[in-house]
mmCIF file of C-alpha atoms in Angstrom:
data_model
loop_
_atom_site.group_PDB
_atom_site.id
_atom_site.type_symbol
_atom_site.label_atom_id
_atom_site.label_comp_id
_atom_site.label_asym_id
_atom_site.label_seq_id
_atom_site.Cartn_x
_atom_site.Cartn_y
_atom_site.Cartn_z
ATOM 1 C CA UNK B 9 15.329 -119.242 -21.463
ATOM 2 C CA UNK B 10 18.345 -117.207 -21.034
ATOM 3 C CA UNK B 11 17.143 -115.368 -24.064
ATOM 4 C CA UNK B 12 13.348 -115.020 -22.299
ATOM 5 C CA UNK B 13 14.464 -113.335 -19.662
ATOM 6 C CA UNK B 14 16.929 -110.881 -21.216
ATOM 7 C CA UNK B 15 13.539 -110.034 -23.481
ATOM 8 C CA UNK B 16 11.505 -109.081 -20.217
ATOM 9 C CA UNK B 17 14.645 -107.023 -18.879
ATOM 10 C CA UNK B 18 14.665 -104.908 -22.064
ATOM 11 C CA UNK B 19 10.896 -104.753 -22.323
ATOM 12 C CA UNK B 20 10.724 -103.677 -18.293
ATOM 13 C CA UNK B 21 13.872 -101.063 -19.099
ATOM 14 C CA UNK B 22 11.855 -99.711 -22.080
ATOM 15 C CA UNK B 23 8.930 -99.297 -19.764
ATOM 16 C CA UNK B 24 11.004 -97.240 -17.434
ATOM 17 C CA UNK B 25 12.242 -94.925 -19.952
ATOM 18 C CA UNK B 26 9.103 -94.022 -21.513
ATOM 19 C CA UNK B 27 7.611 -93.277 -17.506
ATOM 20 C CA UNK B 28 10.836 -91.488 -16.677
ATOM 21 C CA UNK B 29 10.392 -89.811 -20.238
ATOM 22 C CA UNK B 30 6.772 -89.126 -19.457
ATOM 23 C CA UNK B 31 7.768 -87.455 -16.385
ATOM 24 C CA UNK B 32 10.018 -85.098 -17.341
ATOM 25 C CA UNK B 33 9.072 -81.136 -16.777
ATOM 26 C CA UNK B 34 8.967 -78.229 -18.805
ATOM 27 C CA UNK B 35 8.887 -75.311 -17.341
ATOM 28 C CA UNK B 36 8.156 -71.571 -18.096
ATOM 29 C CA UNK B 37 8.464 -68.222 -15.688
ATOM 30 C CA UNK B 38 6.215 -65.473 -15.238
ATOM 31 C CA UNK B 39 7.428 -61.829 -13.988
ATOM 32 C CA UNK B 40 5.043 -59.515 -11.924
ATOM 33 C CA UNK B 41 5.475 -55.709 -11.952
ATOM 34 C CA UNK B 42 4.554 -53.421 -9.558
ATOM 35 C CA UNK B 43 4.555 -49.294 -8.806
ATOM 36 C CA UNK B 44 4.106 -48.117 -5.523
ATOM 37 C CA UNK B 45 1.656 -44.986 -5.720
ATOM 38 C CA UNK B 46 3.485 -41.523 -3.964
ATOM 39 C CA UNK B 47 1.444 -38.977 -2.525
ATOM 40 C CA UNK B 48 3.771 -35.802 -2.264
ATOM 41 C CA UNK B 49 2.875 -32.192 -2.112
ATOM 42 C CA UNK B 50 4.421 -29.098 -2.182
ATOM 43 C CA UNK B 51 3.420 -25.339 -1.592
ATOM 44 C CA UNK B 52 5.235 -22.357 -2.808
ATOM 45 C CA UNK B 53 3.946 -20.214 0.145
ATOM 46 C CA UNK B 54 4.658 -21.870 3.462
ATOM 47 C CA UNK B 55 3.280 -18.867 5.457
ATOM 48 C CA UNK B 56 2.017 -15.322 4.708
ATOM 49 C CA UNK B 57 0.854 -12.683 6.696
ATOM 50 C CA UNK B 58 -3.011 -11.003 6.303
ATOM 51 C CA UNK B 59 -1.491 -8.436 8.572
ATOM 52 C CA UNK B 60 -3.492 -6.499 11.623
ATOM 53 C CA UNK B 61 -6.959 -6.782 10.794
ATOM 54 C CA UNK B 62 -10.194 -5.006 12.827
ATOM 55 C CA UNK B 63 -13.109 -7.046 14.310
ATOM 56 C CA UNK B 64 -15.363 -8.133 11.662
ATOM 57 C CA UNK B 65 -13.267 -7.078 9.129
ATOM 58 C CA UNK B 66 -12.308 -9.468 6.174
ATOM 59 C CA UNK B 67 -8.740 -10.024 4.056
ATOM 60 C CA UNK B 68 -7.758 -11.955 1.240
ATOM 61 C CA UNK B 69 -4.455 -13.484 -0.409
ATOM 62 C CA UNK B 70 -6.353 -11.963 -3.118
ATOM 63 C CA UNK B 71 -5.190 -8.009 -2.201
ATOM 64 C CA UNK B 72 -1.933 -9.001 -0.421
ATOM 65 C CA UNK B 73 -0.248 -10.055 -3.964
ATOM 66 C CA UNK B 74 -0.977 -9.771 -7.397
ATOM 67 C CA UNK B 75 0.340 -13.705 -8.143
ATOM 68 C CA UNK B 76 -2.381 -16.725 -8.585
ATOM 69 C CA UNK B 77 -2.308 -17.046 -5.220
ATOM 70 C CA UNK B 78 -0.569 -20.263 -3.661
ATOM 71 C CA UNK B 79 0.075 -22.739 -5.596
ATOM 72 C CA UNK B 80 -0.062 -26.276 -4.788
ATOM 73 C CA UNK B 81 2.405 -28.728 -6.558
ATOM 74 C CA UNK B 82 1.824 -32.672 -7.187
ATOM 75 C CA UNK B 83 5.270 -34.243 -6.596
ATOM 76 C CA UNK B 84 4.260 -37.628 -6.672
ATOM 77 C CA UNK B 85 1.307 -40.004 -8.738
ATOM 78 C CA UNK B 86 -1.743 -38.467 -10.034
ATOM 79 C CA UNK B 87 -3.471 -37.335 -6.861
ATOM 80 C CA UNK B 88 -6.813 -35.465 -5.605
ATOM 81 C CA UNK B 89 -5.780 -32.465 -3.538
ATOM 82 C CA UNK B 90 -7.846 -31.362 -0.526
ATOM 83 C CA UNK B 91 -7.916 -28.374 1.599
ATOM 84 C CA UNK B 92 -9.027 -27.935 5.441
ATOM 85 C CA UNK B 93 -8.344 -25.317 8.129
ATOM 86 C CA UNK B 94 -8.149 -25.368 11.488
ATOM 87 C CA UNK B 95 -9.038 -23.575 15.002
ATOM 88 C CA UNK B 96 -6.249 -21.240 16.205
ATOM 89 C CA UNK B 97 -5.087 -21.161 19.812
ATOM 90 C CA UNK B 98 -7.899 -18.823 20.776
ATOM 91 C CA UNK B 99 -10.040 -18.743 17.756
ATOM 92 C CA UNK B 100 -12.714 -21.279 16.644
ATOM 93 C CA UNK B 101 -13.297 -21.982 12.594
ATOM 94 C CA UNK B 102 -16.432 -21.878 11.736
ATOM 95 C CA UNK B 103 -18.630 -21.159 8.992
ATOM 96 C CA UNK B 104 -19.957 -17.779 10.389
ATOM 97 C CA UNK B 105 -18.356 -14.656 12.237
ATOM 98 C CA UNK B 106 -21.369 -13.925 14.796
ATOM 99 C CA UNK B 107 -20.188 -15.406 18.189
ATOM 100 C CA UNK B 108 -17.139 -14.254 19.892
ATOM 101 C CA UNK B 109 -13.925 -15.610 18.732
ATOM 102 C CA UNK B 110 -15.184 -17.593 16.166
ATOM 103 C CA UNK B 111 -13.357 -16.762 12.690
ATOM 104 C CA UNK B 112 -13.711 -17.935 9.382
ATOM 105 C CA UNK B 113 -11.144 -18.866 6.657
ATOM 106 C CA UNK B 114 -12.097 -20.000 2.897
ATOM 107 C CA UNK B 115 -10.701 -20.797 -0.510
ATOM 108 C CA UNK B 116 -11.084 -20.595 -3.970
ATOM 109 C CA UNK B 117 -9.572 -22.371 -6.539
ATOM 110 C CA UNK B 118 -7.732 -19.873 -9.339
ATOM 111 C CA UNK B 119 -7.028 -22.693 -11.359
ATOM 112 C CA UNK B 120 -10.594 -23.449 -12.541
ATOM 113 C CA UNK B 121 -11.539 -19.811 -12.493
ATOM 114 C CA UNK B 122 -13.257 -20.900 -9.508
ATOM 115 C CA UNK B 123 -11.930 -16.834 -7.942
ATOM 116 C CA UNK B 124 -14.467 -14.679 -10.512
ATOM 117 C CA UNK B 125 -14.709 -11.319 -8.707
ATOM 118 C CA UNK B 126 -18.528 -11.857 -7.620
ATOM 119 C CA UNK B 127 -18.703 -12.737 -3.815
ATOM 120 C CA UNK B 128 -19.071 -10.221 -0.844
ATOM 121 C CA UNK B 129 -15.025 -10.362 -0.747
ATOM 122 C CA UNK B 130 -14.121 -10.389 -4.078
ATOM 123 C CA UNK B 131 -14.306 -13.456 -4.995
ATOM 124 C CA UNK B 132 -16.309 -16.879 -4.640
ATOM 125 C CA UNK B 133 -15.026 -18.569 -1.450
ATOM 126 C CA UNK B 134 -16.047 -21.639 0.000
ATOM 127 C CA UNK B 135 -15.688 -22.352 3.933
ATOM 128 C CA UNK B 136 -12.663 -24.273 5.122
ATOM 129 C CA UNK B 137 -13.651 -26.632 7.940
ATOM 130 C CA UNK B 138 -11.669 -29.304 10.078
ATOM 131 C CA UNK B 139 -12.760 -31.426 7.430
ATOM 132 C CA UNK B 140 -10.921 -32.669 4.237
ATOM 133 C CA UNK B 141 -12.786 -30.584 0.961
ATOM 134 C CA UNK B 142 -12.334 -30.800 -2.562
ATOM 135 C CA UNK B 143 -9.697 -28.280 -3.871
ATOM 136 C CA UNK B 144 -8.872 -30.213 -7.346
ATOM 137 C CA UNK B 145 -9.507 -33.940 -8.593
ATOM 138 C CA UNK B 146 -7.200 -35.968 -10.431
ATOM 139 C CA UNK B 147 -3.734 -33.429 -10.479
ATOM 140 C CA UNK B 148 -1.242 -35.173 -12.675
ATOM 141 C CA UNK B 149 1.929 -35.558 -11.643
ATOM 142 C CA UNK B 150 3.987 -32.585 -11.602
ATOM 143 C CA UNK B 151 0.896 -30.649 -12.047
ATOM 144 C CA UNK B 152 -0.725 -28.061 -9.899
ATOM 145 C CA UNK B 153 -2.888 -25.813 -8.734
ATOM 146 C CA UNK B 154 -3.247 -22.719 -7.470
ATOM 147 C CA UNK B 155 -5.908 -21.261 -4.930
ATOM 148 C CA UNK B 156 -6.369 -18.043 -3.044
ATOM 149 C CA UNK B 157 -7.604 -18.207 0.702
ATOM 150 C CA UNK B 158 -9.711 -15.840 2.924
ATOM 151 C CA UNK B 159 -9.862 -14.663 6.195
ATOM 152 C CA UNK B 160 -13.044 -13.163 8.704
ATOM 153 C CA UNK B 161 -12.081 -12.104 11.724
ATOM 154 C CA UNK B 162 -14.254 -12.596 14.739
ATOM 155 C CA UNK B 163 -17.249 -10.902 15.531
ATOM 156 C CA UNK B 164 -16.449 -9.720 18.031
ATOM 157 C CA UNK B 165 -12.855 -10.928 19.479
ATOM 158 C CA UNK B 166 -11.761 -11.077 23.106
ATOM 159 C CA UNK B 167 -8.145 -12.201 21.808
ATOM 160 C CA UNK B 168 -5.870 -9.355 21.065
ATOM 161 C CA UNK B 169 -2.908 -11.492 20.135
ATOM 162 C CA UNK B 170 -1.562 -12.701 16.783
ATOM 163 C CA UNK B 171 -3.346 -16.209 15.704
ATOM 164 C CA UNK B 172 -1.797 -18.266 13.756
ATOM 165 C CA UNK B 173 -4.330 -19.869 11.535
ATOM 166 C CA UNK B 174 -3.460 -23.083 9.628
ATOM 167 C CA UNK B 175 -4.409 -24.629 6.114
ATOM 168 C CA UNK B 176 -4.004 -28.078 5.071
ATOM 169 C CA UNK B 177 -3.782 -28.940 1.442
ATOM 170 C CA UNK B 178 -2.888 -33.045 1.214
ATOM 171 C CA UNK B 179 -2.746 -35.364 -1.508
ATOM 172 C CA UNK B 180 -4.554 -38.701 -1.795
ATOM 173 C CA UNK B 181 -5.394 -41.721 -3.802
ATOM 174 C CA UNK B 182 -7.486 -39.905 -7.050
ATOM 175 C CA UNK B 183 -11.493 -41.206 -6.721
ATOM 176 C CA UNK B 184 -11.287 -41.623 -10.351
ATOM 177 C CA UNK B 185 -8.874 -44.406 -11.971
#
């Protein structure tokens, strides 16, 4: 009998192994990676000067040097780069020059050849408004692009004093992966 029961221990210890065997773990790893995107621009002109100009009268950076104009530098991840203006402290941007202190202030991009000597001022310019506009899709990192801007004075103006008329150029998330 003695022998009987030291037969079930063994068979019942046994048992327990192969359960504690069954349920032992193996276990493996798995690594995520991720890059945080960085918008960063730069500008090599961070003002300029389209000097004293008449009413109705129109300047570009065009005539002021003989560079590609201002050029706009991606320091970050491949970007889309957009341009807007902005009203001065007595002017209004608009897209004409026909009511009193309203001005108007455009671009072209020189990169793309988008600056042929064909418009009324020299050159192809589109209207800057408040509003974020396509200067150049999908800039590469550390690449650029440069753009020439225009300015129409009011028509006519009842401010005398120096405006000082902003542009925005910002980077953002490309539309295109």
């Amino acid at each position: 009998m003695k022998d009987f029961f030291s037969l079930i221990v063994l068979t019942a210890l046994a048992g327990i192994l192969v359960v504690a065997g069954a349920r032992a773990a193996d276990t493996d790893a798995v690594t995520g990676t991720v890059t945080v995107q960085n918008f960063a621009i730069s500008l090599d002109q961070s003002s300029f000067s389209y000097g004293t100009m008449t009413n109705n009268s129109a300047s570009s950076t065009l005539t002021l040097w003989s560079a590609a104009g201002i050029t706009a530098t991606n320091d970050g991840s491949k970007a889309d780069f957009d341009i807007y203006g902005a009203d001065t402290a007595n002017w209004t941007l608009d897209a004409a020059t026909s009511t009193p202190d309203y001005y108007t202030h455009k671009f072209c991009n020189e990169t793309d050849n988008d600056c042929a000597a064909s418009g009324v001022y020299g050159a192809n310019f589109t209207a800057l408004t408040t509003s974020p506009a396509a200067l150049k899709a999908d800039v590469a990192a550390a690449g650029g692009v440069a753009f020439q801007l225009s300015m129409h004075t009011p028509n006519p103006s009842t401010v005398y004093t120096q405006q000082s008329a902003a542009v925005t150029v910002q980077a953002s998330e490309p539309t295109t992966p």
